[in-house]
Structures are given as C-alpha cells and as structure tokens.
mmCIF file of C-alpha atoms in Angstrom:
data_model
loop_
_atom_site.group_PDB
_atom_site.id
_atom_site.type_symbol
_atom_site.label_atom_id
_atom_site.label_comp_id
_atom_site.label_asym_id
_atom_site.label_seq_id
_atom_site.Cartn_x
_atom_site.Cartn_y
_atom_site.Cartn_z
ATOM 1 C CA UNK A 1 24.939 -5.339 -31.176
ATOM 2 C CA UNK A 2 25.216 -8.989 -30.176
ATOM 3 C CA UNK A 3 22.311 -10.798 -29.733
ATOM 4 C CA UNK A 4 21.105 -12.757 -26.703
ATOM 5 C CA UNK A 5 19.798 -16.493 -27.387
ATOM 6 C CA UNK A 6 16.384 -16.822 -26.629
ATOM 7 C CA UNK A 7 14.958 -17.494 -23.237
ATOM 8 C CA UNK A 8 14.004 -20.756 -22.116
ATOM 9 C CA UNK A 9 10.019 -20.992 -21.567
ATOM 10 C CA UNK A 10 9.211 -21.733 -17.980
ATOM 11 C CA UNK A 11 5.545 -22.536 -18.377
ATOM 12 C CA UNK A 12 6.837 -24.953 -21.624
ATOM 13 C CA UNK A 13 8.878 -26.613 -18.759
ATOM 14 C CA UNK A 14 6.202 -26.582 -16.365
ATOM 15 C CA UNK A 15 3.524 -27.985 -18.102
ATOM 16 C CA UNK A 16 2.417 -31.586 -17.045
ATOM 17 C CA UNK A 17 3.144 -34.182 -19.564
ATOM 18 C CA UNK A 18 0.730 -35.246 -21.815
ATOM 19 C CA UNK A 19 -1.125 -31.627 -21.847
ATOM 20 C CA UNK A 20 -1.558 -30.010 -25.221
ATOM 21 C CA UNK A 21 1.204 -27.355 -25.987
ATOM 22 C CA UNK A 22 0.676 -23.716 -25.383
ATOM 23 C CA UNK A 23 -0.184 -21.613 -28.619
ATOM 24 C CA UNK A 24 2.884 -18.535 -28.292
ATOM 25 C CA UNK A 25 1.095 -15.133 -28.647
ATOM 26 C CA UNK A 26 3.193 -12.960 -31.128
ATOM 27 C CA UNK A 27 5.698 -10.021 -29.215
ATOM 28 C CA UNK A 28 3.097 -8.214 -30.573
ATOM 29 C CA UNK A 29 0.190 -8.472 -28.815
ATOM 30 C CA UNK A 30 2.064 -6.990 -25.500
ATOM 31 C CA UNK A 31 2.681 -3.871 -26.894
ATOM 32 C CA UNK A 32 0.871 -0.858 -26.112
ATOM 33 C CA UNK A 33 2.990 1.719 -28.117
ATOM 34 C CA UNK A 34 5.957 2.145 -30.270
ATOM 35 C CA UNK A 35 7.558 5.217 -31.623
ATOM 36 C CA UNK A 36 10.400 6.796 -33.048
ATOM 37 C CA UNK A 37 11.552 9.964 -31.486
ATOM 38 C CA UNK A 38 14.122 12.220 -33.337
ATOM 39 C CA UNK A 39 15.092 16.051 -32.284
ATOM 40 C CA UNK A 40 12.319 16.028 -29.631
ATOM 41 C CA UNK A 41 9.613 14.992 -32.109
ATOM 42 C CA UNK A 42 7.939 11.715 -32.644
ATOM 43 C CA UNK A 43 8.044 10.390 -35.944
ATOM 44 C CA UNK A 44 5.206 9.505 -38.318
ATOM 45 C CA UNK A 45 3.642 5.942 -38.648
ATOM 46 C CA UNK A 46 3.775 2.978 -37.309
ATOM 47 C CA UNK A 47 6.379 0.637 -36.263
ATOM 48 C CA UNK A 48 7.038 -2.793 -34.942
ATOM 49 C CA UNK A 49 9.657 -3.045 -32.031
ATOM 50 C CA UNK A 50 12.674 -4.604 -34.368
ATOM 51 C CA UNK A 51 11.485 -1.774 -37.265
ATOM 52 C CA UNK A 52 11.438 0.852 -34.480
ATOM 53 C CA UNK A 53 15.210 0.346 -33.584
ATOM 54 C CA UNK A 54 16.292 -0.311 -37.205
ATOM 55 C CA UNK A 55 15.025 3.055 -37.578
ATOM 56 C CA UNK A 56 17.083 4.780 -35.253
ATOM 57 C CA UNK A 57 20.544 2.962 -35.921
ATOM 58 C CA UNK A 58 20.042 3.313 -39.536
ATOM 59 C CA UNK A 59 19.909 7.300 -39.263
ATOM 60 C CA UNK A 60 22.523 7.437 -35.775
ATOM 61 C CA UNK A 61 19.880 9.638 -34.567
ATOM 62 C CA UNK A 62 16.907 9.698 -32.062
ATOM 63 C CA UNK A 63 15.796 6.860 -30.201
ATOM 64 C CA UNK A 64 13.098 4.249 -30.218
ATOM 65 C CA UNK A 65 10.280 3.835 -26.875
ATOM 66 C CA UNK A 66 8.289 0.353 -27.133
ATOM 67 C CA UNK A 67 5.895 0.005 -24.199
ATOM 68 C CA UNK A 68 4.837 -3.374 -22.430
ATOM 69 C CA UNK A 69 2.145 -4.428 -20.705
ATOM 70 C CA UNK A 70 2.698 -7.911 -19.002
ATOM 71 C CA UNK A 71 4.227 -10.206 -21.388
ATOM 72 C CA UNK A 72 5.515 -13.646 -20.795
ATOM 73 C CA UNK A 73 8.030 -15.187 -21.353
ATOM 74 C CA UNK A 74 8.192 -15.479 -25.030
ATOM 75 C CA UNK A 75 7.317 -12.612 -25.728
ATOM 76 C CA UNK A 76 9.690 -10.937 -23.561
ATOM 77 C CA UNK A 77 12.642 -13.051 -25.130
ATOM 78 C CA UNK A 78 11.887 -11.500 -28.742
ATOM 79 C CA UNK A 79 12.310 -8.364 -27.300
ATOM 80 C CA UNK A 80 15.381 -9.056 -25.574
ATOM 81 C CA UNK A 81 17.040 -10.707 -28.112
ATOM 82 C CA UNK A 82 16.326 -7.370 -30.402
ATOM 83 C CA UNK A 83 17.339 -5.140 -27.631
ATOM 84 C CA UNK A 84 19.872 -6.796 -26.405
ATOM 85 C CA UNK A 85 18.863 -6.951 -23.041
ATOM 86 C CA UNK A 86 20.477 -9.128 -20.077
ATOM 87 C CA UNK A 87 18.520 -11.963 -19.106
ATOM 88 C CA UNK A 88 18.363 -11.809 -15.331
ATOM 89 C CA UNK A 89 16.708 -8.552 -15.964
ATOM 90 C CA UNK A 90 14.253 -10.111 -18.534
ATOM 91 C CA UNK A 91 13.393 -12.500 -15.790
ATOM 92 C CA UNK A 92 12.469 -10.107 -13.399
ATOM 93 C CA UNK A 93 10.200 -8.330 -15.975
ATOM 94 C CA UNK A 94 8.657 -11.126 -16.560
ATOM 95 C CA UNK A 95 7.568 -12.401 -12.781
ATOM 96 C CA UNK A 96 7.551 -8.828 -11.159
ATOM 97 C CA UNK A 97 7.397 -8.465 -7.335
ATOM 98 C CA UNK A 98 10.590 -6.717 -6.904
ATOM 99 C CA UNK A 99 11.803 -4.449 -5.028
ATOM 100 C CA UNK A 100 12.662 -0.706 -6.699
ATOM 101 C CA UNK A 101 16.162 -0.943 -7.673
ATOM 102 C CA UNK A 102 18.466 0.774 -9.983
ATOM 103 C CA UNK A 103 21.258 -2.163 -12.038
ATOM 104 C CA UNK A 104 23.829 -1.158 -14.401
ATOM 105 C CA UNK A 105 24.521 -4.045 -17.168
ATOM 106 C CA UNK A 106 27.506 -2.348 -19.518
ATOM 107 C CA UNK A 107 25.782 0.727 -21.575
ATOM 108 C CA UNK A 108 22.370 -0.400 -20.364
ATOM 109 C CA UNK A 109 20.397 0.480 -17.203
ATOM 110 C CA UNK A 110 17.833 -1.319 -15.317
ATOM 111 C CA UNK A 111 15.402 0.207 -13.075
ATOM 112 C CA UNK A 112 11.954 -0.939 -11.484
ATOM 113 C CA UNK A 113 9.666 0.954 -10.069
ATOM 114 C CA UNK A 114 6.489 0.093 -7.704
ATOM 115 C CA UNK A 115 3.336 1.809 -8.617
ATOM 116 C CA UNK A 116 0.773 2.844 -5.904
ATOM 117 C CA UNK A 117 -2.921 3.408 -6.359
ATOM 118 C CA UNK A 118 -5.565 4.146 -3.631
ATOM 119 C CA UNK A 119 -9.058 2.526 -3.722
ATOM 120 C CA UNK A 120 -11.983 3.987 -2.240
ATOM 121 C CA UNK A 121 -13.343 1.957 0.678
ATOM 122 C CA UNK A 122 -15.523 1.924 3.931
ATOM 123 C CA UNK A 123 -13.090 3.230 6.572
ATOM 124 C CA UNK A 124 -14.771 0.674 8.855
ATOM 125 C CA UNK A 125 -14.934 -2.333 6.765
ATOM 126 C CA UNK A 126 -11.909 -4.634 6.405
ATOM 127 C CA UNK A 127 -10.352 -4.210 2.489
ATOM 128 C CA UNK A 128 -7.692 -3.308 0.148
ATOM 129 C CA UNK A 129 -6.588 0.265 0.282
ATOM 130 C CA UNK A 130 -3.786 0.489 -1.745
ATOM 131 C CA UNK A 131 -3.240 -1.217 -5.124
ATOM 132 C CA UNK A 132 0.452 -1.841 -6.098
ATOM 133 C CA UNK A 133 1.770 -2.487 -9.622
ATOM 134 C CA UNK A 134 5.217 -2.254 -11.150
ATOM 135 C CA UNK A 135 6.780 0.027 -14.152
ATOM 136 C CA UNK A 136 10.484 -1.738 -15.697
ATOM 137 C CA UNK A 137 12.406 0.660 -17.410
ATOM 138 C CA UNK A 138 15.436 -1.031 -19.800
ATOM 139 C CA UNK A 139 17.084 2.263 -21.056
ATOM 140 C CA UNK A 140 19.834 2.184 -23.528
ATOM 141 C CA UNK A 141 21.558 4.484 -25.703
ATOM 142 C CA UNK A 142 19.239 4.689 -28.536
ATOM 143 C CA UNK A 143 15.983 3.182 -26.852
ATOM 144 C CA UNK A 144 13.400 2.817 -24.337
ATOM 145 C CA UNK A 145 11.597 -0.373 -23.442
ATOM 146 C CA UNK A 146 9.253 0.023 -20.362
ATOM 147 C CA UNK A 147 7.173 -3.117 -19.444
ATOM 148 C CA UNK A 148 4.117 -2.895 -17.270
ATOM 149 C CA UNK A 149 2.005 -4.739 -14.503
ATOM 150 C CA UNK A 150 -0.869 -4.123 -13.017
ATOM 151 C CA UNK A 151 -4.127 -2.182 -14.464
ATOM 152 C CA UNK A 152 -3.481 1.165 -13.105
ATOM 153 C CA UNK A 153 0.286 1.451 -14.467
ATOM 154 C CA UNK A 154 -0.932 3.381 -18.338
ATOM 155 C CA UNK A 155 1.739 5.459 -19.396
ATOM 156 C CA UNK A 156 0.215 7.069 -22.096
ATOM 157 C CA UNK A 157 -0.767 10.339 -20.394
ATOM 158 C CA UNK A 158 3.345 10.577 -19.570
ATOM 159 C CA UNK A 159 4.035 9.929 -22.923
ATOM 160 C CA UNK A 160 1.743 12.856 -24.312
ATOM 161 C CA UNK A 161 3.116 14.942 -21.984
ATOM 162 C CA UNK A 162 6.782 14.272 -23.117
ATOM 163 C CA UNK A 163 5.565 14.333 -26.853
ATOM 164 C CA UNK A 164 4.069 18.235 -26.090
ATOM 165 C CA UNK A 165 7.679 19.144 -24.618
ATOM 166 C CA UNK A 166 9.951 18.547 -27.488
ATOM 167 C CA UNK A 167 12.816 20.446 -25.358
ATOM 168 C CA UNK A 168 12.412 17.560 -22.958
ATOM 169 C CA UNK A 169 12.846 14.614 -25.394
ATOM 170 C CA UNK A 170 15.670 16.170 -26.963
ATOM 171 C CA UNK A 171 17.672 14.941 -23.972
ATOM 172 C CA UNK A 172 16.856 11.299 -25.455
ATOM 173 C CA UNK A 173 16.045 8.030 -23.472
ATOM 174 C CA UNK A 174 17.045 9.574 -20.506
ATOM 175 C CA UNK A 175 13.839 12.391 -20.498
ATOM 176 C CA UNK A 176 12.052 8.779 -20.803
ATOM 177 C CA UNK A 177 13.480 7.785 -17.828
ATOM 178 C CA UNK A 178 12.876 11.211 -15.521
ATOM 179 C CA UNK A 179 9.182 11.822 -16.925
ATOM 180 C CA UNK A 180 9.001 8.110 -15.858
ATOM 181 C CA UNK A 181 10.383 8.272 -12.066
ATOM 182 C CA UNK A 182 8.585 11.868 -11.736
ATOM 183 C CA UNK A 183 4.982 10.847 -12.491
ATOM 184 C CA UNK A 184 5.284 7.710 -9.687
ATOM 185 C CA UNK A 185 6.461 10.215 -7.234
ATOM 186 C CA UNK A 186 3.400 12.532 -8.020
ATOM 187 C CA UNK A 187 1.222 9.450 -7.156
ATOM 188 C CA UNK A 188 2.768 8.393 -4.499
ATOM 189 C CA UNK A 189 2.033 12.485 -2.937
ATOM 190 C CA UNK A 190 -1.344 11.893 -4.222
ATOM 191 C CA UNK A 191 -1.893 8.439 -2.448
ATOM 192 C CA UNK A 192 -0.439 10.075 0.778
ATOM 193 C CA UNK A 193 -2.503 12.741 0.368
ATOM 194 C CA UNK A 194 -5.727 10.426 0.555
ATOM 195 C CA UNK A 195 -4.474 8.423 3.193
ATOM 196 C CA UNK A 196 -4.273 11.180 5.489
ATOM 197 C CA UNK A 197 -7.858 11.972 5.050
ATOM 198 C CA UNK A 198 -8.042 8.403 5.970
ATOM 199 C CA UNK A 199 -5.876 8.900 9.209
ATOM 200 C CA UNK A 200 -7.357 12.205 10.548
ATOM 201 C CA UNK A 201 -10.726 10.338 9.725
ATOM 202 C CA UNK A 202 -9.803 7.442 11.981
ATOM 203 C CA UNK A 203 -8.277 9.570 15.075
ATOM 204 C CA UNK A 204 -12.095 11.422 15.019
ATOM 205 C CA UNK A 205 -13.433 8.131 15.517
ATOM 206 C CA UNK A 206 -10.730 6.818 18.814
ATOM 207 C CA UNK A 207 -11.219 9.799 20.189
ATOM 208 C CA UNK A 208 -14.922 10.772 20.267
ATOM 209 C CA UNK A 209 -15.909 10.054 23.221
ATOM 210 C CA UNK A 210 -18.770 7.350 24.006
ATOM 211 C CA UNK A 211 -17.546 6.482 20.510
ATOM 212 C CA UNK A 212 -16.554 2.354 19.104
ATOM 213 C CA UNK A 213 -13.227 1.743 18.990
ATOM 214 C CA UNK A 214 -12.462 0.993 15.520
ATOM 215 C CA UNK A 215 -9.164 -1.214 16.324
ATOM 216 C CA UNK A 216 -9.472 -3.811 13.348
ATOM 217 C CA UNK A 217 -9.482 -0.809 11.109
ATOM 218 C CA UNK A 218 -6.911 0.645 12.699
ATOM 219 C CA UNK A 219 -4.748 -2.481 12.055
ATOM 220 C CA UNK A 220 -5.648 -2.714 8.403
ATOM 221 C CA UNK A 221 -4.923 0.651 7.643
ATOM 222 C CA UNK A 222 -1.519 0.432 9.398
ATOM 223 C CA UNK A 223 -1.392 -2.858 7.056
ATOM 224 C CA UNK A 224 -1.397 -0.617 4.188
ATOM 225 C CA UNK A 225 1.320 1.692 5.596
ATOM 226 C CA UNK A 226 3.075 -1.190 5.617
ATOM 227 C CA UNK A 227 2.596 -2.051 2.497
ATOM 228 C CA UNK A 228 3.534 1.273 0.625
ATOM 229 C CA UNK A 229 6.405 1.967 2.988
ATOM 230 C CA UNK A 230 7.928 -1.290 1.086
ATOM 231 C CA UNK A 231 6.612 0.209 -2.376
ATOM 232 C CA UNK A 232 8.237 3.460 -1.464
ATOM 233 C CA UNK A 233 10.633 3.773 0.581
ATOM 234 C CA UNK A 234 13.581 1.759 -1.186
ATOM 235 C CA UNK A 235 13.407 4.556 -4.641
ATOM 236 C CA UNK A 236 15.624 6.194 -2.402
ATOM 237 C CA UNK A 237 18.815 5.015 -3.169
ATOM 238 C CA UNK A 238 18.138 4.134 -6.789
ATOM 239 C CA UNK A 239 16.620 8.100 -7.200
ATOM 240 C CA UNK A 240 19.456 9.579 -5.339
ATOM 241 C CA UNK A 241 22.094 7.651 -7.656
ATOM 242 C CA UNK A 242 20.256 8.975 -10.794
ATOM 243 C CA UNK A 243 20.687 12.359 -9.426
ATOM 244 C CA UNK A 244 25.044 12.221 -8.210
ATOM 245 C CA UNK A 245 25.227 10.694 -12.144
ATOM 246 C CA UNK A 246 26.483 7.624 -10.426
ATOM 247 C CA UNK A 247 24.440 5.438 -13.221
ATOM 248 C CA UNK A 248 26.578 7.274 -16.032
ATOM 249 C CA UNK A 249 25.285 8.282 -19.347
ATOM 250 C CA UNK A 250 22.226 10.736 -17.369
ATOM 251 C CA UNK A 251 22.993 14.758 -18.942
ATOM 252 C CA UNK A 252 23.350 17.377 -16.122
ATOM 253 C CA UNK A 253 20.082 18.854 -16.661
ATOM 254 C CA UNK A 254 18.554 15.505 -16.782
ATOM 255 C CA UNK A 255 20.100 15.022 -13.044
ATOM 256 C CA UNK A 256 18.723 18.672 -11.905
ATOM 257 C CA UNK A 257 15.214 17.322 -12.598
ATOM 258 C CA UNK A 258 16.010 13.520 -11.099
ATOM 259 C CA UNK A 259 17.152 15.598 -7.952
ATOM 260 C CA UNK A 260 13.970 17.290 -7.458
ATOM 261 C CA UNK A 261 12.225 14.020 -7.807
ATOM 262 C CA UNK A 262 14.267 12.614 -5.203
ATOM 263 C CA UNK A 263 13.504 15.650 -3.116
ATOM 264 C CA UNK A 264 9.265 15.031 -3.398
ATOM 265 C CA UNK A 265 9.954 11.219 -2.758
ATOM 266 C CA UNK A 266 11.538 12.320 0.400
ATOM 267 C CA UNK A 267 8.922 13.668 1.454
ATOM 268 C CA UNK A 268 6.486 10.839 1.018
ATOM 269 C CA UNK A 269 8.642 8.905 2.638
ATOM 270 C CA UNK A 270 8.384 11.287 5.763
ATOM 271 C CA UNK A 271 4.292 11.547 5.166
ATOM 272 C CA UNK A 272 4.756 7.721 5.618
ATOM 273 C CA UNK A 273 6.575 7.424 8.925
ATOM 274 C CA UNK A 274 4.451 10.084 10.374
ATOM 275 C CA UNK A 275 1.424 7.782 9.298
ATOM 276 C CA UNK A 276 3.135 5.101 10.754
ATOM 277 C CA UNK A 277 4.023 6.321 13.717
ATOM 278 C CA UNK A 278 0.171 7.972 14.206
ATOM 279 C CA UNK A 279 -1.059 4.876 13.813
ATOM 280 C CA UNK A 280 0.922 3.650 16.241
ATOM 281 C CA UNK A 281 -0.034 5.888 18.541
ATOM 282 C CA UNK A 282 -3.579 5.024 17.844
ATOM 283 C CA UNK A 283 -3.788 1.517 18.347
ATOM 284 C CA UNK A 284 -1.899 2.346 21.977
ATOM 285 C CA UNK A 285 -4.851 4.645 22.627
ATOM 286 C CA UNK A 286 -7.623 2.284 21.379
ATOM 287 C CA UNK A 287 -6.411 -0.427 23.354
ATOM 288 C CA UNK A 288 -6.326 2.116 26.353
ATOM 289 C CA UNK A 289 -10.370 3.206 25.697
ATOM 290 C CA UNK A 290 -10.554 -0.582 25.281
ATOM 291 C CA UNK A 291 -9.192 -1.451 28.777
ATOM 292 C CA UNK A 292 -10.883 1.562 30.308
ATOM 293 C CA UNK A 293 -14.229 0.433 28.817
ATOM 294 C CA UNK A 294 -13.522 -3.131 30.355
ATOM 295 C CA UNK A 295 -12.812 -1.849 33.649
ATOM 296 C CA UNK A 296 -16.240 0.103 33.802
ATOM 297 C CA UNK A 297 -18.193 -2.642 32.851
ATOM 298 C CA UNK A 298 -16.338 -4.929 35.541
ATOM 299 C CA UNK A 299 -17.274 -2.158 38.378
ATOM 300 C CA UNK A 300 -20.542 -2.528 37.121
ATOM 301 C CA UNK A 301 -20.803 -5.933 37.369
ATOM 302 C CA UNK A 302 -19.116 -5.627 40.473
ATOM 303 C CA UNK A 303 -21.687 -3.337 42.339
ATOM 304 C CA UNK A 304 -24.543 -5.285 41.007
ATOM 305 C CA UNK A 305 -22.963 -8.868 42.136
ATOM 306 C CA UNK A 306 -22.163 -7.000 46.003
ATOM 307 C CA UNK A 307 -26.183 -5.788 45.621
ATOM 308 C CA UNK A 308 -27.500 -9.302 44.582
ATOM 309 C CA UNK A 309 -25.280 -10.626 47.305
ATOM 310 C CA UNK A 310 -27.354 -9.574 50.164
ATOM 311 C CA UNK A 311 -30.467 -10.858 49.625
ATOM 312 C CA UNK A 312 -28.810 -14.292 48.252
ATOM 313 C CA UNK A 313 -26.552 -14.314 52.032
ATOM 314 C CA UNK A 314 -30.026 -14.039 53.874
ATOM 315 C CA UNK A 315 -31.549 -16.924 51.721
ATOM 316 C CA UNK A 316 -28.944 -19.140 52.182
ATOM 317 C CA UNK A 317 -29.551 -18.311 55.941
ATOM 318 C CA UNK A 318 -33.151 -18.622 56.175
ATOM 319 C CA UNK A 319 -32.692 -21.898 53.855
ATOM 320 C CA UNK A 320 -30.963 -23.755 56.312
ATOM 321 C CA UNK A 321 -34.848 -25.073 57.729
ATOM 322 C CA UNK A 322 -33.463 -24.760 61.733
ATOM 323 C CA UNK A 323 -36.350 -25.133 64.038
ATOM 324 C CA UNK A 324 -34.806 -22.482 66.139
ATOM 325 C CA UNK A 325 -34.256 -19.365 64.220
ATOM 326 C CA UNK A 326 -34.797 -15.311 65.053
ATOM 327 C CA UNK A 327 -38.498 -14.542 63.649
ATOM 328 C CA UNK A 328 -39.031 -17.792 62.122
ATOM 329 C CA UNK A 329 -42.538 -17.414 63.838
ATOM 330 C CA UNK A 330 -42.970 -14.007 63.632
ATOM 331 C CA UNK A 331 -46.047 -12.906 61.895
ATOM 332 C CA UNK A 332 -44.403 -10.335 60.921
ATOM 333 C CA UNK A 333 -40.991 -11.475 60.207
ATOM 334 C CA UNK A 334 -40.688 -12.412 56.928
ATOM 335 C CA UNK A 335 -41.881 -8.538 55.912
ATOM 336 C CA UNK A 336 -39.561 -7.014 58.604
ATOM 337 C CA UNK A 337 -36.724 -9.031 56.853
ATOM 338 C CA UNK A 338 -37.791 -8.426 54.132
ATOM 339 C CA UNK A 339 -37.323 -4.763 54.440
ATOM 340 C CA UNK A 340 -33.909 -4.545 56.332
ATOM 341 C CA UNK A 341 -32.734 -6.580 52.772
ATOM 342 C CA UNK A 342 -34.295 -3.680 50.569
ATOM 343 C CA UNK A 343 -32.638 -1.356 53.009
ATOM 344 C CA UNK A 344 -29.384 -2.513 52.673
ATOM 345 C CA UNK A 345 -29.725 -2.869 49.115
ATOM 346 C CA UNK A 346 -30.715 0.608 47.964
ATOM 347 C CA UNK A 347 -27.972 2.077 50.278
ATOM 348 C CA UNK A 348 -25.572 -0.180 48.675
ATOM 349 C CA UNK A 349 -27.246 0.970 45.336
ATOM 350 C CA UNK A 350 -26.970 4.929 46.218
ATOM 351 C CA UNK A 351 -23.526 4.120 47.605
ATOM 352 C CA UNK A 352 -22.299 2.593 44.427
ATOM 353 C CA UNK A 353 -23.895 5.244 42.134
ATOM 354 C CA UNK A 354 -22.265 8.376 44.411
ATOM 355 C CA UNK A 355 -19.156 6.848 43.931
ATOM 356 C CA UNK A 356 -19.752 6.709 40.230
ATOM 357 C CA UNK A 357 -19.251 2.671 39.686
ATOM 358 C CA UNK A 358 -23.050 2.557 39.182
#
C-alpha cells in the first residue's frame, strides 16, 4: 500500500522563534492496545502498530486493532503513514471537536463518534452535567485504528467483550466497528436515563407550591440538552448508512446488528426532544409562578401604601400651620382625629385582607 508523506507539525510551526524545540514523544507512547486478531481469536504477544499490520498482510488473514488515546501530531503521522490513512482525516483526529460523521476515502472508512458521560451534581447549583469526548474509528480491510479523547472514552471493556465472542470478530474490522457504535448508544440510553431523574426532579421543584423557582437551573439543564442533542442527534445519518450498506464492505449480518443500533439511537434522540421540549415547558411555567409571585407582592405593597396613605393625607393637612382650622383648639381634637385615622385604617386593613390582597 502506498504510503502517505508525513504530516507537517503544527505546533513546530507555531512555536515562537527563538524557543527551544519540542522533544517528539515516540507513536508509542499513545497507544493503549494493539493486537492481532485471526478466526475470531486474538493472537499471542505483543506487537507494535507497524509489527501488528505486518502480521496480518504477511499471513492474508485476520486483522490488526491499535487503540489511541490523544496523540499529536507526530505521532498521529507515523501511524498514518503505516496505515495509510488520508490526511484530512488525520487532522481531524488530531484536533477533535467534530461533528459525528461517516467519510468514505477509497477502501477505507472514516467515522467519529461523540461520547457522552453524566456527572453527578447539585440540581440547584450551576455546573457541568454532561461530559463529552470523541471515539475516531479508521477501519480498513485488514485493520482497526480507533483514536480517543477525553478521560471517560476507555475501550477496553468493548474490547473484552468482543475478545469473549469469537463468532463476533470473525466478521473482521467491521465487528470492531458495530461493538464500537453499539456501546456509545448504550451510554447515550444510560445518560438519558439519568437526566430524566434530573427532569422529573426539577418539575417537583416548579411545581410545589410555596416552593423557589429554580429558573437558573432550569436554564442550565436545558444547556445540557443542548449540548447532547449536538453530540447525538447527527449519528443518525452516519448509523442509518452503516445499516442500507451504503458505506460498502459492512457483511449483512454486520448491518442487522448496525440496524438495531440505529433503532436504540432513535430513541435517545426522541428521550431528547421530549427533554427539550419539557424543559421548555418549564421555564414558561417558572416564569409564570415568577410573574404571579411579583404581582402578589405588588398588591401587597399596594394595600399597605393606600393604608399608610391616610394618615400621611391628614398630616400633610394638619401641617399646613392655618390659624383657622376644624379642632385645631379642641382639647380633644387631636385624639378624636386621631381615631377617625385608625378607623379608616383598620377598615381599609380588613377590606384589603377579605379581598385576599392582604
């Protein structure tokens, strides 16, 4: 297979002159695991990614699976020049933050996936409650290379799971591929699982009544809907074109499985917009308490400013210092004014409070 000619460094580019040179860590060092895999079983020892594939194309049979975890740009261009892998999808492993997709370059097939996790927080308290990372899968016809980001992205427990189902790998890179697609789909139902705790939790709270309106955390957690609808939602089209075969070079059972994948993400994606749409509904309601809450308090403040009023109208009357005014020499007129203002006050007071503003 031709061979690609190594990627230029970006960070060698981008380093300010004068600044010592960057010390190139070995292809090595990024990967997690590398096996052989021939008639559904993984072969013994050890093996470097290069030896891996020599392996495979020296017998015609099996196929080789090297895992990544975040490697840069050197070390992504050794494996690409020994895979023979494009380089605008080398780039994208490299920098991440892409959007699921499914690319066809010749006899190879590109496909990213986002990874969800959720993180336990205080429902009330403002914070991150869903993690992403992303899983690239570089499938050819005799190997596997899947590169990694983010901490919560380990493979290994799909990869024991394949290697205890040797009826599985026997369908090659491709089993890779579906064991691959199928355990991000089972997170995602798990992380929608959790989040409608989260959801039911937060409609107790708006509609409790005498209860505080959580609206920030209503925002933030429609944030996060957000957030994995873009994670989630565009697998679609790349899952449903796995499962027609439209990618080539997937076996029929292969597909079968791939379909009911696409069938589970489906429904996360409808667990989503019902979030979504909940939340929605939500916010409308907490801003309705909110406006309800704001017009009690102003009827309040209402009936207390009329009750204030009265004896502030007959001081302003009485502070006027006529010489000629009713009672102003009264002996008893300052209590017998006094009196008509508690009067009018407390019927003002039982008026207010009959009427409920009070």
């Amino acid at each position: 297979m031709p061979s690609l000619p190594a990627l230029p460094s970006i960070r060698t580019q981008g380093r300010p002159a004068g600044a010592p040179p960057r010390v190139r860590v070995p292809a090595s060092e990024a990967v997690v695991d590398c096996a052989v895999y021939r008639d559904g079983h993984r072969l013994r020892g050890r093996y470097s990614h290069a030896a891996a594939l020599d392996e495979v194309r020296e017998h015609g049979t099996g196929f080789a699976w090297v895992g990544l975890h975040e490697p840069d740009e050197n070390q992504m261009a050794v494996i690409a020049e020994t895979y023979g892998l494009h380089e605008l999808t080398v780039e994208d492993a490299v920098h991440a933050h892409q959007r699921p997709k499914l690319e066809r370059y010749d006899d190879l097939l590109f496909m990213v996936l986002r990874t969800v996790k959720y993180v336990e927080h205080d429902l009330r308290e403002p914070s991150e409650i869903v993690e992403t990372g992303e899983i690239m899968i570089f499938m050819g016809p005799d190997f596997v290379v899947t590169v990694r980001h983010g901490d919560h992205t380990q493979l290994a427990g799909v990869r024991r799971r394949l290697e205890a189902d040797p009826d599985q790998l026997e369908f090659g890179p491709s089993a890779v591929l579906h064991a691959i697609a199928d355990h991000v789909v089972d997170t995602y139902l798990n992380v929608t699982t959790e989040l409608e705790r989260d959801v039911d939790e937060m409609e107790e709270e708006v509609f409790t009544p005498g209860g505080d309106v959580p609206i920030d955390a209503i925002y933030q957690l429609k944030r996060e809907i957000v957030e994995l609808r873009r994670s989630v939602t565009p697998l679609a089209v790349p899952l449903q074109s796995l499962a027609r075969g439209a990618a080539g070079s997937i076996p029929k059972e292969v597909r079968r499985y791939l379909r009911d994948v696409s069938d589970h993400h489906a429904t996360v994606s409808e667990r989503i917009t019902e979030f979504d749409e909940a939340l929605s509904a939500l916010v409308d309601t907490a801003i309705a308490k909110i406006a309800m809450r704001q017009n009690t308090d102003m009827r309040k403040i209402s009936a207390w400013v009329a009750i204030a009023a009265v004896p502030t109208m007959v001081a302003g009357i009485y502070g006027m210092n006529f010489d000629n005014m009713p009672e102003l020499h009264w002996t008893y007129g300052y209590p017998f004014i006094g009196g008509i203002v508690a009067v009018i006050c407390a019927g003002l007071f039982f008026t207010f409070r009959r009427n409920h503003w009070l």
